[in-house]
Coordinates of C-alpha atoms and ligand atoms in Angstrom, one line a residue:
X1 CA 0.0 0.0 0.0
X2 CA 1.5 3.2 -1.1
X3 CA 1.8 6.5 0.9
X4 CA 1.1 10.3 -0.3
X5 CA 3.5 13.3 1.1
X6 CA 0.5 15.9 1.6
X7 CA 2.8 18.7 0.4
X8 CA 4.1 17.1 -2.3
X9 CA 1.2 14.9 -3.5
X10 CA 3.8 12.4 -4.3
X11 CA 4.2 8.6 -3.1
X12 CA 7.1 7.8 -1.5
X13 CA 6.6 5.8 1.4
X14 CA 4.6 2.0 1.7
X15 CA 3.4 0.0 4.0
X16 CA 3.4 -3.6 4.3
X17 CA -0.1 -5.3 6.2
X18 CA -0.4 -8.4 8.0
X19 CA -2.4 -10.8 6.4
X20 CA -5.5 -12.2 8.6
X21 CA -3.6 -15.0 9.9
X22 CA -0.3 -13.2 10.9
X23 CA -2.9 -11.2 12.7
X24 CA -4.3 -14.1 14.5
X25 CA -1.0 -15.3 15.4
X26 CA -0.3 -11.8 16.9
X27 CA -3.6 -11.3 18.4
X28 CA -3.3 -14.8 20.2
X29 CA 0.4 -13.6 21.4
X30 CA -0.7 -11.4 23.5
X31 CA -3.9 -12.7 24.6
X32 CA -1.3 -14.6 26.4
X33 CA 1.3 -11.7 27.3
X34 CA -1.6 -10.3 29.0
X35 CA -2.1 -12.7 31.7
X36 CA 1.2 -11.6 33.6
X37 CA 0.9 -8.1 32.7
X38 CA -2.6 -8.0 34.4
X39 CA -1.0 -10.2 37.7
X40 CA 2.2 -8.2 38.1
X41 CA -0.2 -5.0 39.2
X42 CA -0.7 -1.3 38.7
X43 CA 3.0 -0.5 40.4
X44 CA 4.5 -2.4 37.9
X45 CA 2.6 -1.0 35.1
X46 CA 2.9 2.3 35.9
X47 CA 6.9 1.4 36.1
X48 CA 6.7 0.1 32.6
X49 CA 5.1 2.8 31.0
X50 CA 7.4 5.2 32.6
X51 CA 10.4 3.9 31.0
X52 CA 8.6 3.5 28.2
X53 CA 8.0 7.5 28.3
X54 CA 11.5 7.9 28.7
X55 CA 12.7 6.2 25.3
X56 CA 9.8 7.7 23.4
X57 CA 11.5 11.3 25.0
X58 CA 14.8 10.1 23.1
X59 CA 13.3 9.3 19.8
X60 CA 11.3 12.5 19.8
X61 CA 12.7 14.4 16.7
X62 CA 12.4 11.2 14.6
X63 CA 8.7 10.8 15.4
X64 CA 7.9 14.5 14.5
X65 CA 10.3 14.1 11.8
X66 CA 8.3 11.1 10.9
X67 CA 4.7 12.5 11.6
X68 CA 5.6 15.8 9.6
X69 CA 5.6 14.0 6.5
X70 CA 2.9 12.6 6.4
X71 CA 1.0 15.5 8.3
X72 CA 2.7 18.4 6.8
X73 CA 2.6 20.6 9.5
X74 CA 4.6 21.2 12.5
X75 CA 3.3 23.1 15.9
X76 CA 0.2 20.5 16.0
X77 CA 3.2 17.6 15.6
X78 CA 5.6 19.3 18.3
X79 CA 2.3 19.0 20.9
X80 CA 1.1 15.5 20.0
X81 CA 4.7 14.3 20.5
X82 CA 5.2 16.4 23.8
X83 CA 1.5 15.2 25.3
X84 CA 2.5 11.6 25.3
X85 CA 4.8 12.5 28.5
X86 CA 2.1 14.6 30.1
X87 CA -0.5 11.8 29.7
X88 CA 1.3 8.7 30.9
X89 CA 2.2 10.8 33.9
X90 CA -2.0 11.8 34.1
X91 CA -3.1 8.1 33.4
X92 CA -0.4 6.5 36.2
X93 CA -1.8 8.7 38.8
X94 CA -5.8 8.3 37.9
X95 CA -5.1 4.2 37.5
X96 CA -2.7 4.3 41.0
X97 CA -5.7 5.6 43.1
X98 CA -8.1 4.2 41.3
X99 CA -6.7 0.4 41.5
X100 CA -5.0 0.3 44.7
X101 CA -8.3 1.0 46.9
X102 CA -10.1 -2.7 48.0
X103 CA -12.0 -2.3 50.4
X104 CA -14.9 -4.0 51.9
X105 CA -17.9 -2.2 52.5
X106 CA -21.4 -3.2 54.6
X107 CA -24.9 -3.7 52.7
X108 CA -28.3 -2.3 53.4
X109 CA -28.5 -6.1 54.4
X110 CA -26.6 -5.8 58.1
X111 CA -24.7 -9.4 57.5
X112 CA -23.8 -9.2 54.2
X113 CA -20.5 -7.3 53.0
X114 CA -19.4 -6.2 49.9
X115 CA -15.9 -6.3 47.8
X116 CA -15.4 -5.0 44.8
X117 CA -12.6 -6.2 42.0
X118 CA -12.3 -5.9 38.5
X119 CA -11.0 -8.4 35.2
X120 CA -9.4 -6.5 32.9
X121 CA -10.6 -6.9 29.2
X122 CA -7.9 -9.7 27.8
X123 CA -6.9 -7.6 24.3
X124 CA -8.0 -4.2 23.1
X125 CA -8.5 -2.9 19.5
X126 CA -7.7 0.9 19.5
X127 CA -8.2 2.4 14.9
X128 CA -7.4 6.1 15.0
X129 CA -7.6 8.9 12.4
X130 CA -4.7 10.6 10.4
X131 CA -5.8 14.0 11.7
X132 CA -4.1 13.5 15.1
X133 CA -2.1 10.6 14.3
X134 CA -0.3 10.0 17.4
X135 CA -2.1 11.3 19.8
X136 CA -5.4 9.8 18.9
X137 CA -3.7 6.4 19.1
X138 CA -2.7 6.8 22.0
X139 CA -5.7 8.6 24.1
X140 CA -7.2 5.2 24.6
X141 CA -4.2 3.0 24.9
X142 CA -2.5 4.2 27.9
X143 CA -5.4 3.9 30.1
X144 CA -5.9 0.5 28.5
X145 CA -2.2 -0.6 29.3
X146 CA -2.5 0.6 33.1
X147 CA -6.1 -1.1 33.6
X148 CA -4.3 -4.5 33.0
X149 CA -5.2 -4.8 29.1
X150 CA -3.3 -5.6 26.2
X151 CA -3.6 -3.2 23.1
X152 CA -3.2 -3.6 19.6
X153 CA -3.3 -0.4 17.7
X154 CA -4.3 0.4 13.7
X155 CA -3.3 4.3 13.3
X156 CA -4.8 5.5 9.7
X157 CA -3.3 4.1 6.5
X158 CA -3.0 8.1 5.5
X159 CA -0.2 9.0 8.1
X160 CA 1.7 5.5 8.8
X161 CA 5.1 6.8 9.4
X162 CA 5.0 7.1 12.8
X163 CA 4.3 3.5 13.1
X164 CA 7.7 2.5 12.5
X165 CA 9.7 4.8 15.0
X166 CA 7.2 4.4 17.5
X167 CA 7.5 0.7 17.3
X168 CA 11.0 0.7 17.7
X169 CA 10.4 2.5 21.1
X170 CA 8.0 -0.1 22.4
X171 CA 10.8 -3.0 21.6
X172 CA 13.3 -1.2 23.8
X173 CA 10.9 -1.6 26.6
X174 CA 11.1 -5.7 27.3
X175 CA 8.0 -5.3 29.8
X176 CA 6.1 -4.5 27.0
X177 CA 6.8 -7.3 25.2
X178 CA 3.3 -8.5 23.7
X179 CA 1.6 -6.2 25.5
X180 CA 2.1 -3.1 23.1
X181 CA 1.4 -3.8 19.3
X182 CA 1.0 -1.0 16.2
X183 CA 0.1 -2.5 13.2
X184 CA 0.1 -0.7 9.7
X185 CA -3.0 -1.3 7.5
X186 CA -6.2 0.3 6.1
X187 CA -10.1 -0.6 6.5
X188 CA -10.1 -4.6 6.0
X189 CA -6.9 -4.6 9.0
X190 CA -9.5 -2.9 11.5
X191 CA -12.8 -4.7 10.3
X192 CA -10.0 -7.9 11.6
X193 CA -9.4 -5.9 14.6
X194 CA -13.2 -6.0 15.2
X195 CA -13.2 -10.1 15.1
X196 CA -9.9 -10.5 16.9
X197 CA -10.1 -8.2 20.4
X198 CA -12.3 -8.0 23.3
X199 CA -13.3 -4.5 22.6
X200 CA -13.0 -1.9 20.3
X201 CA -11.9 2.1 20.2
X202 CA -12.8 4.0 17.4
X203 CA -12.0 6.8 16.3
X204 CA -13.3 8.0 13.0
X205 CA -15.8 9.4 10.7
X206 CA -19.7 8.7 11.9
X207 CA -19.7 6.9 8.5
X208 CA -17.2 3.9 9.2
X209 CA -18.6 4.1 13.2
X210 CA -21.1 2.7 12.1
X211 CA -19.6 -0.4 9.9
X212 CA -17.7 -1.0 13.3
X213 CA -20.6 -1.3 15.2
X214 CA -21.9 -4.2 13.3
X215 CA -18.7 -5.8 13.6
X216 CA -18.4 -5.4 16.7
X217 CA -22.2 -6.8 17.5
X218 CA -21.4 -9.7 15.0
X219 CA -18.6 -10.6 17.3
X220 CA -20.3 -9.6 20.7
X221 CA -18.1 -7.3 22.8
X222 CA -18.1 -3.7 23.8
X223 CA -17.9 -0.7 21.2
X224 CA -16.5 2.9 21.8
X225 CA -17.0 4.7 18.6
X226 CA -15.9 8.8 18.6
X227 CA -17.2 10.4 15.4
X228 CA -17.6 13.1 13.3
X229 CA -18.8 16.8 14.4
X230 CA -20.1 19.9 13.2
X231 CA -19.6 22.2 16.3
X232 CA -21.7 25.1 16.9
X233 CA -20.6 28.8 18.3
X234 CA -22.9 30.9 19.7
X235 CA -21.9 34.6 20.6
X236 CA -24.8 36.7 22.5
X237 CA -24.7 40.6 22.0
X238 CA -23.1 40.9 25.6
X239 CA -19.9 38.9 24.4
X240 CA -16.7 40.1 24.1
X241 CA -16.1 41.1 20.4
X242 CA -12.1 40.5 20.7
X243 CA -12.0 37.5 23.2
X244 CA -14.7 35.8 21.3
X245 CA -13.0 36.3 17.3
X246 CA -9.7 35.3 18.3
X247 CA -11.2 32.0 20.2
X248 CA -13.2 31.3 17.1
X249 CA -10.9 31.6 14.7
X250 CA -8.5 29.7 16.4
X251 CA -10.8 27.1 16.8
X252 CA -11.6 27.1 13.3
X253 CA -8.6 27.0 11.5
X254 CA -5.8 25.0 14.0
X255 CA -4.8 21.9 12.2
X256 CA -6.7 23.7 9.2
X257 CA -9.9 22.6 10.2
X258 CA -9.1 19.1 10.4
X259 CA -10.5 18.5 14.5
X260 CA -13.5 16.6 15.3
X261 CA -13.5 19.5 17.7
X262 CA -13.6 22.3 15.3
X263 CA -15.8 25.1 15.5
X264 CA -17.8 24.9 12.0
X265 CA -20.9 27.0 12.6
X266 CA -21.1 30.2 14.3
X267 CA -24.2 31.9 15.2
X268 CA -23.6 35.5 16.0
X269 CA -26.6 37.8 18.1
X270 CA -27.9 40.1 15.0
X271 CA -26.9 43.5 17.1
X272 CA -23.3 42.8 16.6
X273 CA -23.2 40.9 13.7
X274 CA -21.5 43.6 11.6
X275 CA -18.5 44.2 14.3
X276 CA -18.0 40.6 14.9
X277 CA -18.2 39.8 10.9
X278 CA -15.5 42.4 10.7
X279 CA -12.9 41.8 13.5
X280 CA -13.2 38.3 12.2
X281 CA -12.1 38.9 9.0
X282 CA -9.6 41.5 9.8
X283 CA -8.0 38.5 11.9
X284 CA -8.2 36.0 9.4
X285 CA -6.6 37.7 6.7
X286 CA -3.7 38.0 9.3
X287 CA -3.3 34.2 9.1
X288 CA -0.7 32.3 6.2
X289 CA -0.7 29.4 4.6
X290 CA 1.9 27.1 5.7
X291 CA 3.5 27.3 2.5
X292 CA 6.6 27.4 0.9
X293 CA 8.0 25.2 3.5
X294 CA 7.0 23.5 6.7
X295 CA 7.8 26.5 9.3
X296 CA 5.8 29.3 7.0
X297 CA 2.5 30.3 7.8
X298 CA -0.1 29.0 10.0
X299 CA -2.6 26.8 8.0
X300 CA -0.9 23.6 6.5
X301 CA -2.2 21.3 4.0
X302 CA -5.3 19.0 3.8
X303 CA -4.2 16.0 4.5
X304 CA -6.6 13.8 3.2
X305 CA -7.1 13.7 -0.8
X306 CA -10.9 12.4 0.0
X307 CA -10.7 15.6 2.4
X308 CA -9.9 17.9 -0.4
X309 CA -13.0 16.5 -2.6
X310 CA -15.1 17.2 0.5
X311 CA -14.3 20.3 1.4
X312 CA -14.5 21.6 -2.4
X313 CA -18.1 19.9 -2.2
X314 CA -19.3 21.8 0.5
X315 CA -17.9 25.2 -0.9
X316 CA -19.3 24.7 -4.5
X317 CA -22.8 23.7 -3.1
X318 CA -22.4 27.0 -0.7
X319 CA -21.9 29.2 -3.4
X320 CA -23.9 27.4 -6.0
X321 CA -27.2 28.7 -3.1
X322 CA -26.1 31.8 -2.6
X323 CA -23.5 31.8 -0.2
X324 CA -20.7 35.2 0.0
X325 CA -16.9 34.9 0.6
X326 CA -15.7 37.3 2.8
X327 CA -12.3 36.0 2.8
X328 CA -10.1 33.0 1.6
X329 CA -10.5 30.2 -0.6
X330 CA -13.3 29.9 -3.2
X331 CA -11.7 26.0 -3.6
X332 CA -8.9 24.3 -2.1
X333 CA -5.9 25.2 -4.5
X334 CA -2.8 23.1 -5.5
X335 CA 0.6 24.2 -4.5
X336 CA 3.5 21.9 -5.8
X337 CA 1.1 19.1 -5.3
X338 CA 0.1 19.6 -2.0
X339 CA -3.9 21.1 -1.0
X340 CA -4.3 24.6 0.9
X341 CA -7.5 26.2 2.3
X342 CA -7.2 29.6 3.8
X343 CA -9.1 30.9 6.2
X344 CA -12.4 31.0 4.9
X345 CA -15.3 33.1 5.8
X346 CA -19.3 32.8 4.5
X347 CA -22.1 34.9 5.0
X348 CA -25.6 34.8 3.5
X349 CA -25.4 30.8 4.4
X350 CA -28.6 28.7 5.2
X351 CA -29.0 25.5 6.8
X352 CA -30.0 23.5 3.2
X353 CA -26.3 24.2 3.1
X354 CA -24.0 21.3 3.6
X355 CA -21.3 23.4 4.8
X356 CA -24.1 24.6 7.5
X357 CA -24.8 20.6 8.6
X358 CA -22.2 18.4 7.3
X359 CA -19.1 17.6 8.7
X360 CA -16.7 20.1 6.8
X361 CA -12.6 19.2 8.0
X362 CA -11.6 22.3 6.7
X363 CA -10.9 26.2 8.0
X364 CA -14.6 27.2 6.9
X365 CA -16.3 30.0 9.0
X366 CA -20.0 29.9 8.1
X367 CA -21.2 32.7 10.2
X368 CA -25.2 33.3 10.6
X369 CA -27.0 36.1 13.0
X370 CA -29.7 35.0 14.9
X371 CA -32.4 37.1 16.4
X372 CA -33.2 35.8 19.4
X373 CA -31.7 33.3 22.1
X374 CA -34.0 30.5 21.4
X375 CA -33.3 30.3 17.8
X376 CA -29.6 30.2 18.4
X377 CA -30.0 26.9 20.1
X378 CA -32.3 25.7 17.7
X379 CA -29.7 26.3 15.4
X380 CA -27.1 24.4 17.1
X381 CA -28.9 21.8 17.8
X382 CA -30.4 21.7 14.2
X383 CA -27.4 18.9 12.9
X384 CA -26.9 14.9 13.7
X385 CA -23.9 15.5 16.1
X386 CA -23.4 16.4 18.8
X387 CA -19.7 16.6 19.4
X388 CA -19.2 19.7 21.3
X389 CA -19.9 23.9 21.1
X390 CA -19.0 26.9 22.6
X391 CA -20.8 30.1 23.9
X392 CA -19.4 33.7 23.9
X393 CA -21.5 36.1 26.7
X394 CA -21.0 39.0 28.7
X395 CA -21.6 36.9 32.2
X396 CA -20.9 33.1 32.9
X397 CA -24.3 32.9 34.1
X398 CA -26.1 34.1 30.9
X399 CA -23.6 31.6 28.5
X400 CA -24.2 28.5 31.1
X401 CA -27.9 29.1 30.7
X402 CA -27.5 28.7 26.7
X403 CA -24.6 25.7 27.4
X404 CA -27.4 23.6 29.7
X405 CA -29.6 23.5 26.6
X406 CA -27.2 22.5 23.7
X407 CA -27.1 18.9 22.9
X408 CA -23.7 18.1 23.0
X409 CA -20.9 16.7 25.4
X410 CA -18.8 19.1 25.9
X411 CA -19.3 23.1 26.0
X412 CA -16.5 25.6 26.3
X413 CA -17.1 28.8 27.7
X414 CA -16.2 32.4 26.4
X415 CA -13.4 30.0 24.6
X416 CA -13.2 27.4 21.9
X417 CA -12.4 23.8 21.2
X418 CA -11.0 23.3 25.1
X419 CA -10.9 20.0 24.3
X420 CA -8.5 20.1 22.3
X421 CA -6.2 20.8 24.9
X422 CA -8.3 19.6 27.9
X423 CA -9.0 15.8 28.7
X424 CA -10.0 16.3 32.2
X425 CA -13.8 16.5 31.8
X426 CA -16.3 13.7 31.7
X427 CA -18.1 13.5 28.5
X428 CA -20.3 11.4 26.3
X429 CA -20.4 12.7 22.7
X430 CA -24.7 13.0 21.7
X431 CA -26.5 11.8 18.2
X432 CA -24.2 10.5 15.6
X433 CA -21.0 12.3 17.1
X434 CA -20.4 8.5 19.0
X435 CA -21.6 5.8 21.5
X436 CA -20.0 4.5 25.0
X437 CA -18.6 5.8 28.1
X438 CA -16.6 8.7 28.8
X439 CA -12.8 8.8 27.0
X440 CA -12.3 11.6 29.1
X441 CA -11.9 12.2 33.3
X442 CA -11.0 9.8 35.4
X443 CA -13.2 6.9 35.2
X444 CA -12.5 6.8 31.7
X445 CA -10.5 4.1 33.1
X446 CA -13.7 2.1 33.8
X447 CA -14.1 1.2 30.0
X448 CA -11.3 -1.5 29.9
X449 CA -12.3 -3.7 33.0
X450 CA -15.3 -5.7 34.2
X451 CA -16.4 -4.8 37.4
X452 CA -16.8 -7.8 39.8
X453 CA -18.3 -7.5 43.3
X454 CA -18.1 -10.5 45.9
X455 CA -21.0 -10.3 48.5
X456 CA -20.0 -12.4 51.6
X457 CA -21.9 -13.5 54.2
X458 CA -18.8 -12.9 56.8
X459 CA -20.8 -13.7 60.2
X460 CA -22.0 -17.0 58.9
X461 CA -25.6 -16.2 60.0
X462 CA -28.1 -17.4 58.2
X463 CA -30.2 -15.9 55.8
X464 CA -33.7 -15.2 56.2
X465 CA -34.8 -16.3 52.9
Ligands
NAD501 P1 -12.2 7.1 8.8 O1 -13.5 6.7 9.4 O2 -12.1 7.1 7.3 O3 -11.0 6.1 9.3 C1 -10.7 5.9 10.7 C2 -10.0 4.6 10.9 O4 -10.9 3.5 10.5 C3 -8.8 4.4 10.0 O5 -7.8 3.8 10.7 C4 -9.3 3.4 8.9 O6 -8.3 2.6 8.3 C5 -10.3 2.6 9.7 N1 -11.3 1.9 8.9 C6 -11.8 2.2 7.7 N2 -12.7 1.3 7.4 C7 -12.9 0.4 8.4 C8 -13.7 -0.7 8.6 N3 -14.6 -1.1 7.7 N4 -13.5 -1.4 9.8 C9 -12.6 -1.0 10.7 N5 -11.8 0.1 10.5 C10 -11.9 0.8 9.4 O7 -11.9 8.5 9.4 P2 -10.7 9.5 9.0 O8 -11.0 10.1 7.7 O9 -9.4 8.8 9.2 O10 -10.8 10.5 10.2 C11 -11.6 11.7 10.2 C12 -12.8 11.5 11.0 O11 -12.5 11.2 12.3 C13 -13.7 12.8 11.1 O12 -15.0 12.4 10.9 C14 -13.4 13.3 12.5 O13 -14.5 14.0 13.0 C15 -13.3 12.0 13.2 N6 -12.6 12.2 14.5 C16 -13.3 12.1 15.7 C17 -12.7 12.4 16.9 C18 -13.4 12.3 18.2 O14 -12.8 12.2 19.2 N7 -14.8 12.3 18.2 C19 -11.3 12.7 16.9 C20 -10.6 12.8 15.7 C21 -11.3 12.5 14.5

């Protein structure tokens, strides 16, 4: 399977994927690896990940080296590579308190005590996206590894460079010996995932969520599936103008659009529509392309070719119903083979616009006014996701009012796309934005174990019944 440089649209890297057996034999490898990793406890776990964190730390500049080929752009590469550290050292701490406490606790029924324990799930399948490459294969694997699983790991067939250098780290690490796998592959290597593991983590378009469902019903064991968005933000006529345009944009157009998390809609109150519109786009035409090289600019290419053919889509139908570009790209254009959108603002949008309800990818800024509070949130609730949103007002208490009634997981507050850099707060994603527990916050951990609960009868009296 051959690999595309985004910048240069050229192939010049391949891959090489396990056929269904070698995965089998893998799969079944650590199936048994796992038995001692789950005996030897959390202390010990938490002892190999450590050192694991330390040779990942050495082979730092080849992974973003690695990563910034097939991402083409840099910052977002220099913070996925330095949140691996920062995330191990989170997960140890959550998983030490949260596995070290047995205790035994009394019933309502006075003889009858209660202990809880927990079996960790034998294997886990984590398939990421090539908008985060590293970092999204990773946000479900370390808690895996320190709640006693063994993980196996597709990243996406778009950005597999990675895979090699980050391989190479896990093989210094002897303790992680069959307990750590990534494998390279496309769609067919995780539908095998889905037959092969005890439970799945998905992260991905809504689209191939939902082929991973199946597989994962046909086979029987739990799903976590994190999809698409197409977040909304709402700015009342008490925001602030300037606190409110920089957060927007930012969370528009970092990574060029390509976040689940991005803000894709906003919904400004008709009274300051005009200032807002034009602070906005004053800022925007601020902001570069990341083009000639690597360290220009500030919006990189589009990674994805598929994205490209979206994102085009979504502009052509936009204009072709009356849309207005304020500022950027009419289409994505080519530059020595590589995609660019700028920062790209629309006005005179409505919602039979895809670019209004459909996942975008891309630094778009629709921006609507609304007239009154209700009909923002009818607005932003108007799409089938339910990712996340923000809300820009003059008082915490008036933007939590309009938060509490927007139906999606997370909200951030006079800021945007916190999640982004925030993984601290409990949150399920609504509609067609995902299904399963909380990736997020500590008892995220609570997705890779079976809880078991002994009830003893420790007096020996005998039951009434
Ligand atoms: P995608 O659905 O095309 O691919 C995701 C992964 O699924 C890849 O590894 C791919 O090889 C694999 N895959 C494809 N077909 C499969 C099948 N039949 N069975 C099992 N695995 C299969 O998504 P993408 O284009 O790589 O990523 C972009 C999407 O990811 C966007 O929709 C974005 O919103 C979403 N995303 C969501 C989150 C979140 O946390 N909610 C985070 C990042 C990205």
């Amino acid at each position: 399977m051959k690999i595309k440089n985004p910048r240069t649209g050229q192939y010049y890297y391949e891959i090489f994927p396990p056929n269904f057996e070698e995965l089998k034999d893998k799969t079944n490898f650590m199936r048994k690896s796992q038995v001692a990793w789950k005996e030897l406890g959390i202390e010990f776990r938490i002892k190999a990940l450590q050192d694991w964190k330390v040779v990942v730390e050495e082979y730092k500049e080849e992974l973003i080296d690695a990563l910034c080929m097939d991402t083409g752009r840099k910052w977002e590469t220099v913070l996925e590579v330095d949140l691996v550290a920062s995330s191990i050292d989170r997960w140890s701490s959550i998983s030490r308190d949260f596995f070290s406490i047995t205790e035994r606790k009394t019933s309502s029924i006075p003889f009858i005590e209660i202990e809880q324990d927990y079996e960790p799930y034998s294997l886990v399948g984590v398939i990421s996206p090539w908008n985060f490459p590293l970092l999204l294969s990773l946000i479900d694997t370390i808690p895996a590894l320190l709640a006693g699983c063994a993980v196996i790991v597709k990243p996406s067939e778009i950005t597999p460079r990675f895979i090699e250098v980050l391989q190479k780290t896990i093989n210094q690490v002897p303790d992680l010996l069959g307990i750590l796998n990534y494998i390279e592959g496309g769609g067919e290597i995780g539908a095998g995932l889905c037959k092969l593991t005890d439970i799945i983590c998905f992260t991905g378009s809504t689209e191939t969520g939902k082929k991973v469902y199946q597989l994962a019903c046909d086979n029987f064991i739990p799903v976590f599936l994190e999809l698409g968005g197409k977040d909304a933000a709402i700015v009342t006529e008490t925001a602030d103008i300037e606190r409110a345009t920089s957060a927007i944009l930012w969370g528009s157009v970092a990574n060029a659009g390509q976040s689940c998390l991005s803000i894709e809609r906003i919904y400004v109150h008709r009274n300051i529509y005009h200032q807002f519109l034009s602070r906005l786009v004053g800022k925007a035409n601020l902001l570069k392309l990341a083009y000639p090289t690597v360290n220009s600019g500030q919006i990189g290419p589009i990674i994805s070719e598929k994205q490209v053919v979206i994102i085009d889509n979504q502009l052509e139908d936009a204009f072709k119903k009356g849309a207005v570009l304020k500022t950027g790209s009419m289409k994505c254009e080519e530059l020595n083979g590589g995609f660019y959108c700028k920062a790209t603002i629309l006005t005179n949008v409505t919602h039979d616009m895809k670019v209004m309800t459909e996942e975008t990818f891309g630094p778009i800024l629709p921006v609507m006014a609304y007239n009154s509070v209700e009909e923002a949130i009818k607005f932003a609730n108007i799409t089938q996701y339910g990712l996340s949103g923000a809300v820009f007002a003059g008082t915490e208490e008036e933007a939590m009012k309009i938060a509490r009634k927007m139906k999606c997981g997370t909200v951030s507050i006079n800021d945007a796309a916190l999640t982004a850099v925030m993984h601290e707060g409990e949150k399920n994603s609504f509609n067609m934005s995902g299904i399963g527990g909380t990736r997020m916050g500590p008892s995220a951990i609570k997705r890779f174990i079976k809880q078991k609960a002994y009830l003893i009868n420790g007096q020996g009296a005998k039951n009434p019944w």
